[in-house]
mmCIF file of C-alpha atoms in Angstrom:
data_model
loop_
_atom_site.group_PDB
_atom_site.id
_atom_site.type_symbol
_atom_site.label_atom_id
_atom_site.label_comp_id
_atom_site.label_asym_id
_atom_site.label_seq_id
_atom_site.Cartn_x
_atom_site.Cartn_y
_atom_site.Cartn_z
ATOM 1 C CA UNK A 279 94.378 113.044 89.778
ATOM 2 C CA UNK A 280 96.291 114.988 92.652
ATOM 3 C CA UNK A 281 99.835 115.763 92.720
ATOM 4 C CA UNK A 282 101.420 112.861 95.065
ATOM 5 C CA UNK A 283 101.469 114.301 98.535
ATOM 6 C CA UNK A 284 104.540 111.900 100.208
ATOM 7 C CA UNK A 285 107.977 110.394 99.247
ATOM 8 C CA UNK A 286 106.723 106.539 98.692
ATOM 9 C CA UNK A 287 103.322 108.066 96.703
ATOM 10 C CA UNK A 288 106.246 109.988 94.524
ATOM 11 C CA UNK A 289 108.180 106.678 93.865
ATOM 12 C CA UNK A 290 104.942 104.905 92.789
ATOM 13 C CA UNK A 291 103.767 107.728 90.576
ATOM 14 C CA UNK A 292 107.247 107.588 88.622
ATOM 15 C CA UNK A 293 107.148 103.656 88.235
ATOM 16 C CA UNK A 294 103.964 103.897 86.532
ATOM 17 C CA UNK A 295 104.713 106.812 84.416
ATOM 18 C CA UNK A 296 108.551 106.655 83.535
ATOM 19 C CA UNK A 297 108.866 102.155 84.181
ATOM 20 C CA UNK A 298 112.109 102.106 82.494
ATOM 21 C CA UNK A 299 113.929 105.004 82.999
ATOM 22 C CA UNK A 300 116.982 104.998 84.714
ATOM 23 C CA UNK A 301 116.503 105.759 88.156
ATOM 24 C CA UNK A 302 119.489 104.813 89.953
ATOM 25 C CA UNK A 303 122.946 103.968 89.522
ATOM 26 C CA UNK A 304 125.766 102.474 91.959
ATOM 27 C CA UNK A 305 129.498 101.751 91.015
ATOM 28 C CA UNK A 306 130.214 98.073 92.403
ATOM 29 C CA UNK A 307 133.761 96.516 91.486
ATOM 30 C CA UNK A 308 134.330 98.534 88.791
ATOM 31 C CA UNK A 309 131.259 98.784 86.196
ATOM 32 C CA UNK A 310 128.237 101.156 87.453
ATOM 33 C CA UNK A 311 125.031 98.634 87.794
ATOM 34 C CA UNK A 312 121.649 101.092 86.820
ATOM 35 C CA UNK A 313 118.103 100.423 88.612
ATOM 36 C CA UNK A 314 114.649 101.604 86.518
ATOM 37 C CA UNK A 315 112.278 103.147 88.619
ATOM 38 C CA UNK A 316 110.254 99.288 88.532
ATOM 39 C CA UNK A 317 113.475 98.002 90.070
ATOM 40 C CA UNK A 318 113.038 100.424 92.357
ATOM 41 C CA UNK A 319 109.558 99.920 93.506
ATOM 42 C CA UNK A 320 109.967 96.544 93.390
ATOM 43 C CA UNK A 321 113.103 96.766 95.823
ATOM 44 C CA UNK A 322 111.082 98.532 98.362
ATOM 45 C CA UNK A 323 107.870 96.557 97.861
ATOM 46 C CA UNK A 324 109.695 93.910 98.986
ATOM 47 C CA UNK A 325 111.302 95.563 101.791
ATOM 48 C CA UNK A 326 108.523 96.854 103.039
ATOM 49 C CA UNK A 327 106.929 92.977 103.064
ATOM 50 C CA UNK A 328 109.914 92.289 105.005
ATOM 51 C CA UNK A 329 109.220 94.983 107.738
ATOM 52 C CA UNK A 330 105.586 93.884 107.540
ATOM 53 C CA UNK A 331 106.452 90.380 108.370
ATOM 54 C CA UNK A 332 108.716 91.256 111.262
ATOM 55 C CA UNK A 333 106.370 93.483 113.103
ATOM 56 C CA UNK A 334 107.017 96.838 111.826
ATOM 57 C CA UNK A 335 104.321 98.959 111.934
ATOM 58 C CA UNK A 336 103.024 102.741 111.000
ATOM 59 C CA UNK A 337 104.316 105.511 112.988
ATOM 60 C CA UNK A 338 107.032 103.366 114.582
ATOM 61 C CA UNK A 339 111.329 104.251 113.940
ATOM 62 C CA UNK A 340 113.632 102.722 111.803
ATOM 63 C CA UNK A 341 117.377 103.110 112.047
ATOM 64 C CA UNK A 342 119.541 104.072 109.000
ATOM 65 C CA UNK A 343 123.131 103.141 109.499
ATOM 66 C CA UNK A 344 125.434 102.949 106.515
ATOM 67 C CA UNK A 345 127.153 104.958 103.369
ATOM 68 C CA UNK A 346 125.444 106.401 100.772
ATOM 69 C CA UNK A 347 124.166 103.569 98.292
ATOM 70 C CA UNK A 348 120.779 102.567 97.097
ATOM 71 C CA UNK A 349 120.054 99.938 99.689
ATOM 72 C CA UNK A 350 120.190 103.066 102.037
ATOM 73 C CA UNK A 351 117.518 105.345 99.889
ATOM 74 C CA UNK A 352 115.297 102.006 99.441
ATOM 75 C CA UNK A 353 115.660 101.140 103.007
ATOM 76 C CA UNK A 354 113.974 104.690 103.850
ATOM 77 C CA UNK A 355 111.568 104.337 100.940
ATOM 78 C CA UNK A 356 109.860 101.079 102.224
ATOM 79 C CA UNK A 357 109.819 102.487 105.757
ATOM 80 C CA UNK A 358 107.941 105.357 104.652
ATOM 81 C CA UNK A 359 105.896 103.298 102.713
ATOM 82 C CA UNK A 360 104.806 101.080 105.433
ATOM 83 C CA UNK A 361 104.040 104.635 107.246
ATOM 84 C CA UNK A 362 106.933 104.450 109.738
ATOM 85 C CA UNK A 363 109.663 107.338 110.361
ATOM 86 C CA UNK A 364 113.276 106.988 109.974
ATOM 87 C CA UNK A 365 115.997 108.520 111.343
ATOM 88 C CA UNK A 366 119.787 107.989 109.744
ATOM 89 C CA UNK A 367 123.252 108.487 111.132
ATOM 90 C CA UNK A 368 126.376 109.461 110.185
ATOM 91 C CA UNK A 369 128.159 106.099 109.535
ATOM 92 C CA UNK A 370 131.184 107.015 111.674
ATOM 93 C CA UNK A 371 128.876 107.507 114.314
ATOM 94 C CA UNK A 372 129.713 106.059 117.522
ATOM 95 C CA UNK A 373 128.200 102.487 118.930
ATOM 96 C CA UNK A 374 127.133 105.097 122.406
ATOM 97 C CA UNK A 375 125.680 107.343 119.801
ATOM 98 C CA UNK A 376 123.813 104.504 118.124
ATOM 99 C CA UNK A 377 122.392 103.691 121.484
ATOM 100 C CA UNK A 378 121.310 106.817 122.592
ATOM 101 C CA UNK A 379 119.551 107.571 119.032
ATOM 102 C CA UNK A 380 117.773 103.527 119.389
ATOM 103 C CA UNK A 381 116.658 104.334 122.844
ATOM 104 C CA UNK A 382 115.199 108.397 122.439
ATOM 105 C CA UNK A 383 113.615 107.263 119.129
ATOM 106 C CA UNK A 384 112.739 103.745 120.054
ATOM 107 C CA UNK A 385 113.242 102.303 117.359
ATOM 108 C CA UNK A 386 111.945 99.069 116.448
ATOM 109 C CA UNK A 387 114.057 98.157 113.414
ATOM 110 C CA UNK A 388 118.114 98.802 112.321
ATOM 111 C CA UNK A 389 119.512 98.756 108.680
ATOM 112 C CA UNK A 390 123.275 98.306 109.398
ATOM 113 C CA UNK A 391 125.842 98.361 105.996
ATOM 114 C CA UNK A 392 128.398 95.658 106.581
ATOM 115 C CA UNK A 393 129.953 93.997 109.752
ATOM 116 C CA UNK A 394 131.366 97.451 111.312
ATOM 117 C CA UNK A 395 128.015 98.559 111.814
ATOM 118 C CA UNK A 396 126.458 95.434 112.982
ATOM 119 C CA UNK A 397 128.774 95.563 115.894
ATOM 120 C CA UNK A 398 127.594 98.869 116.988
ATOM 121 C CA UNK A 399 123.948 97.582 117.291
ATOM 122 C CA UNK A 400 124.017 93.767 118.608
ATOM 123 C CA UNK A 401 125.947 94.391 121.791
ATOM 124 C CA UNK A 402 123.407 96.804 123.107
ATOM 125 C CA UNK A 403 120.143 94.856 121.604
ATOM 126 C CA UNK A 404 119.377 92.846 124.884
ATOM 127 C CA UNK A 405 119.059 96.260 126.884
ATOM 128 C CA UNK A 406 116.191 97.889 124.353
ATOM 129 C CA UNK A 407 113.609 95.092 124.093
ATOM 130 C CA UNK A 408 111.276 97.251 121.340
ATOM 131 C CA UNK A 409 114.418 96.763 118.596
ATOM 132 C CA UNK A 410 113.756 93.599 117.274
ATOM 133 C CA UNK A 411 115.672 93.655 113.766
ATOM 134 C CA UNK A 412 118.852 94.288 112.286
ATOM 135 C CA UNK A 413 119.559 93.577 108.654
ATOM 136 C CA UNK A 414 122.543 93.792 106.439
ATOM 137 C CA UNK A 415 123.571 93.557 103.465
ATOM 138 C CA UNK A 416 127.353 93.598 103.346
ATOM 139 C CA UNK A 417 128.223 90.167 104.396
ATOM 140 C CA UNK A 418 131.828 89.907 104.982
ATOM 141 C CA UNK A 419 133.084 88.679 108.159
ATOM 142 C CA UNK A 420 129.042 88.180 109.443
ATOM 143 C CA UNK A 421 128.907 84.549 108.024
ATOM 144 C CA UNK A 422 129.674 83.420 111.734
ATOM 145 C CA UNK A 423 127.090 85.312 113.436
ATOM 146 C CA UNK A 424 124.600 84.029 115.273
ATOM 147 C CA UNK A 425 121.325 86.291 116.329
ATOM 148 C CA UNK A 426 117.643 85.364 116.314
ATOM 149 C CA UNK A 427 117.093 89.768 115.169
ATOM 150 C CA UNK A 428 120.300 89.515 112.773
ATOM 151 C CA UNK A 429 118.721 88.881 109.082
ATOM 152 C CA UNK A 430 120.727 89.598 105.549
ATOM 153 C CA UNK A 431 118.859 91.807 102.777
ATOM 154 C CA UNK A 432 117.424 88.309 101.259
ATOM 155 C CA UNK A 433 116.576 86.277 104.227
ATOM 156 C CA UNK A 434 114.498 89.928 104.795
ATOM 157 C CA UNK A 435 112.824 89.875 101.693
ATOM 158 C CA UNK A 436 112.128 85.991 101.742
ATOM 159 C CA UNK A 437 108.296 87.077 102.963
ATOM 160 C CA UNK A 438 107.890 89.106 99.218
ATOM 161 C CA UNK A 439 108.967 86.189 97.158
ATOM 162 C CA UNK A 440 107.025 85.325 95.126
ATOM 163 C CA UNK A 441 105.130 88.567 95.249
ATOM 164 C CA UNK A 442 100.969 87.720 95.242
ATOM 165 C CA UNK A 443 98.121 89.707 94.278
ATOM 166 C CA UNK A 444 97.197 90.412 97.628
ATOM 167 C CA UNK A 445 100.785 91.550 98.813
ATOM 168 C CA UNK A 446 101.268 94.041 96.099
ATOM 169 C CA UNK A 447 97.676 95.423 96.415
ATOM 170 C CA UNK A 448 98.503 95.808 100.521
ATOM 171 C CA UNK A 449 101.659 97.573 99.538
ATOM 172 C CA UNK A 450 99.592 99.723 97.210
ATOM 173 C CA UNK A 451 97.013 100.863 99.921
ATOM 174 C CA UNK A 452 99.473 101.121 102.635
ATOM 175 C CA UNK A 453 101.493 103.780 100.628
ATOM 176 C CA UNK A 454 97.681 105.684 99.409
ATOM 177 C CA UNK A 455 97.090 105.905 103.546
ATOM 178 C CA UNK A 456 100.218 107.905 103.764
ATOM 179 C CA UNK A 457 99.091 111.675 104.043
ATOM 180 C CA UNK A 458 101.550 114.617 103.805
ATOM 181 C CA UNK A 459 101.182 115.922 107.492
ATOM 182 C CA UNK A 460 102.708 112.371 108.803
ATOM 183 C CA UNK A 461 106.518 112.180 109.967
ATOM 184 C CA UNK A 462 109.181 110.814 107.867
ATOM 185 C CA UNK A 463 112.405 111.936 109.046
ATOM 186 C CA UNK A 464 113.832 112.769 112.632
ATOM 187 C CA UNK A 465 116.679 114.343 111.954
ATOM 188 C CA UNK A 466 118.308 114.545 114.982
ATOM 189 C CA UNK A 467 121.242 117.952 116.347
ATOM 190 C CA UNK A 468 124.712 117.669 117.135
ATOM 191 C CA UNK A 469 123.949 118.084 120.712
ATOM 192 C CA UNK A 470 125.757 120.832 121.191
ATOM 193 C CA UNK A 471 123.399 122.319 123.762
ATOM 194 C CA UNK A 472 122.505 119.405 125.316
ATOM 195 C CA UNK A 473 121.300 115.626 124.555
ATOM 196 C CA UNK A 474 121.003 115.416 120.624
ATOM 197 C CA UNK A 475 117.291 115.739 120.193
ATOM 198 C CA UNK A 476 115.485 114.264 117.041
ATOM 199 C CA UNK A 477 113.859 117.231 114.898
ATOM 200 C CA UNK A 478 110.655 116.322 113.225
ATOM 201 C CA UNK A 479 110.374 116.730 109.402
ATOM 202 C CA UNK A 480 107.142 115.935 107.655
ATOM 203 C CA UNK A 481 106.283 114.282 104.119
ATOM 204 C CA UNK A 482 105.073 117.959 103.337
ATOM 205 C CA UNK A 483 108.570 119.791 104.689
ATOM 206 C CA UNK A 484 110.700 117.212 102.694
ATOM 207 C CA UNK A 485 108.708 117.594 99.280
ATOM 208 C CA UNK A 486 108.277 121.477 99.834
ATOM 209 C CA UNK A 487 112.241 121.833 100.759
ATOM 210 C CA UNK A 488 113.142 120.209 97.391
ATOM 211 C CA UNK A 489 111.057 122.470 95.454
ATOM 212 C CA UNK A 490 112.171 125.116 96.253
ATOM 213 C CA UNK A 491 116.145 123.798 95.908
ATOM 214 C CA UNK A 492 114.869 122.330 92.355
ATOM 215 C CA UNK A 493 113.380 126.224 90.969
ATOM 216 C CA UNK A 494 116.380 128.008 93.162
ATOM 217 C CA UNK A 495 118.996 125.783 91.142
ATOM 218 C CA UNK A 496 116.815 125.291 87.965
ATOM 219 C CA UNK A 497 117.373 121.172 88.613
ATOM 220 C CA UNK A 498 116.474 120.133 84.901
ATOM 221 C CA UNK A 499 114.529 116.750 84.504
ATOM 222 C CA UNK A 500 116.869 114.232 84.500
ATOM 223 C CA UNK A 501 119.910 115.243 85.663
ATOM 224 C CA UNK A 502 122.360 113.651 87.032
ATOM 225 C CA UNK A 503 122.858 113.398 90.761
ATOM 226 C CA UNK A 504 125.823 111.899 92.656
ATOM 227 C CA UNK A 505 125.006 111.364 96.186
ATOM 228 C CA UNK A 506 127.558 111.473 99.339
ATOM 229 C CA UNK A 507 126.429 113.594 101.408
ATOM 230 C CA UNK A 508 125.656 111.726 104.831
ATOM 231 C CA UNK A 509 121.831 110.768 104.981
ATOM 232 C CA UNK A 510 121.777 112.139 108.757
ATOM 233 C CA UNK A 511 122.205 115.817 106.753
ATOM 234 C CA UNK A 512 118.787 117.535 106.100
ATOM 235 C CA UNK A 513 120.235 118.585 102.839
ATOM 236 C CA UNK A 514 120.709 115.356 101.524
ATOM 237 C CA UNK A 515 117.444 114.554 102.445
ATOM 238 C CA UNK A 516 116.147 117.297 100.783
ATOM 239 C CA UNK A 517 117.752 116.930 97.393
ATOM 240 C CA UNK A 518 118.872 113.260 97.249
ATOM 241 C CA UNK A 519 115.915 111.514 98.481
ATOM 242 C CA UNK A 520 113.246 114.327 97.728
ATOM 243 C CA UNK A 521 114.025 115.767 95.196
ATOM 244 C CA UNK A 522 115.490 112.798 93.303
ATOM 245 C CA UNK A 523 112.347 111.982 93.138
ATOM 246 C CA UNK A 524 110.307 115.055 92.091
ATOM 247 C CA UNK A 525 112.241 116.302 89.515
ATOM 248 C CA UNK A 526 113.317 112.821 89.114
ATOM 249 C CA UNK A 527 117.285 113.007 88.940
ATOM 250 C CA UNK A 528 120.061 110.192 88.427
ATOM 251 C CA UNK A 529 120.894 109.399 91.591
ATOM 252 C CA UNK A 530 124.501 108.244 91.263
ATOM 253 C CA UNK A 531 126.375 105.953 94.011
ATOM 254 C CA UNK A 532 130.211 105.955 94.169
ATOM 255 C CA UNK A 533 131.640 102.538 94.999
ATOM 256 C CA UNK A 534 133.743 104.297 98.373
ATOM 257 C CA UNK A 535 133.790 107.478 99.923
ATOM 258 C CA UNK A 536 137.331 108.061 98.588
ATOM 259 C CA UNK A 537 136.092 107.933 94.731
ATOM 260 C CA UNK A 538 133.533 110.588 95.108
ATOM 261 C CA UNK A 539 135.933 112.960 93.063
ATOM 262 C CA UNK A 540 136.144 110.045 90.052
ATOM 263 C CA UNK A 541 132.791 109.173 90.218
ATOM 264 C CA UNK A 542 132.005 112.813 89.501
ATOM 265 C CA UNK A 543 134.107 112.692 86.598
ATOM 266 C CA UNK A 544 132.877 109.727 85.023
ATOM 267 C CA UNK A 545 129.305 110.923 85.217
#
């Protein structure tokens, strides 16, 4: 059997062969809550039923808009699954940045944290008619809001549940169709020269980058990872996302930016 040739094939091939392990890990109100690598798959299966069921499809662009935490990782996961690209951003970035990103990537689909990001996103929805969907998953202060594109993380998933035959076989297939040449990140410059424009990195560029991080470092199986650095950095695509799943590492969540340094610790 051949060597799994994207990110989504990767995340399948450990569910199978390591189920139970623990494959995640994110600090919420004090306690650290652990995912297995079938909680994992079965996250993004979901999600990616979700995206199915509002229109997404293959080689279209989904928006990334948060802090580091699983939901962001499975987010990116189920987009790639479904055999669309994403591109993330820095979560301070700007609501004209956000625009500018949504309209030169035209993207069809936003995954905004909490409140704060939501109201970068819904202000400037009516002007880009191909983004359709925004989904949260932070829901303080967003009880009151009202959009016919705004959907939480479980009103998204609703589609997946329960999960037939037939769904899980489609999510199957559509991640075996996935080939190593297609896009799965635009990662896009500081725009220092210019307009920020979105550099294309490939299933095969992502999975070849962490490699060689994983053999220059000597990454032992099973490590432990803690993860902060902004998604919208190749790096952390590279090691977090990538290689977290090649080597397969711990991927560890702090519960704030400002506990990064007693997160480490604990782990």
């Amino acid at each position: 059997k051949r060597e799994p040739q994207t990110l989504p094939q990767w995340l399948l091939h450990n569910a199978l062969t390591r189920p139970n392990e623990v494959a995640q890990r994110h600090k919420r109100d004090g306690f650290w809550k652990e995912f297995s690598w079938t909680d994992v798959r079965d996250e993004v299966r979901a999600l990616t039923l979700g995206m199915r069921a509002r229109g997404v499809q293959r080689g279209q662009t989904v928006v990334l808009l948060s802090e580091n935490r699983p939901e962001l990782y499975w987010a990116e996961w189920a987009a790639l699954a479904l055999g669309a690209k994403v591109v993330a951003l820095y979560p301070d970035a700007a609501a004209t940045e956000v625009e500018y990103v949504v309209d030169d990537a035209q993207a069809v689909c936003v995954f905004a944290e909490d409140q704060e990001q939501v109201d970068k996103v819904l202000p400037f929805m009516a002007r880009h008619l191909g983004l359709h969907t925004v989904v949260w998953w932070e829901s303080g202060g967003l009880w009151s809001y009202r959009h016919e594109g705004l959907l939480g993380w479980d009103a998204f998933k609703e589609p997946a549940r329960p999960i037939s035959p037939q769904d899980s076989a489609w999510f199957e297939q559509s991640v075996a169709q996935g080939q190593s040449s297609d896009i799965a990140v635009l990662s896009y410059t500081s725009g220092t020269t210019g307009a920020p424009k979105g550099v294309i990195t490939t299933h095969a560029s992502m999975l070849h980058n962490a490699e060689l991080i994983g053999k220059t470092m000597q990454v032992p199986d099973g490590c432990e990872y803690l993860s902060y650095i902004p998604l919208s950095w190749a790096t952390e695509q590279w090691v977090g996302v990538a290689l977290g799943l090649v080597r397969p590492m711990r991927v560890n969540f702090a519960e704030r930016p400002d506990q990064i340094q007693e997160a480490i610790r604990e782990l």
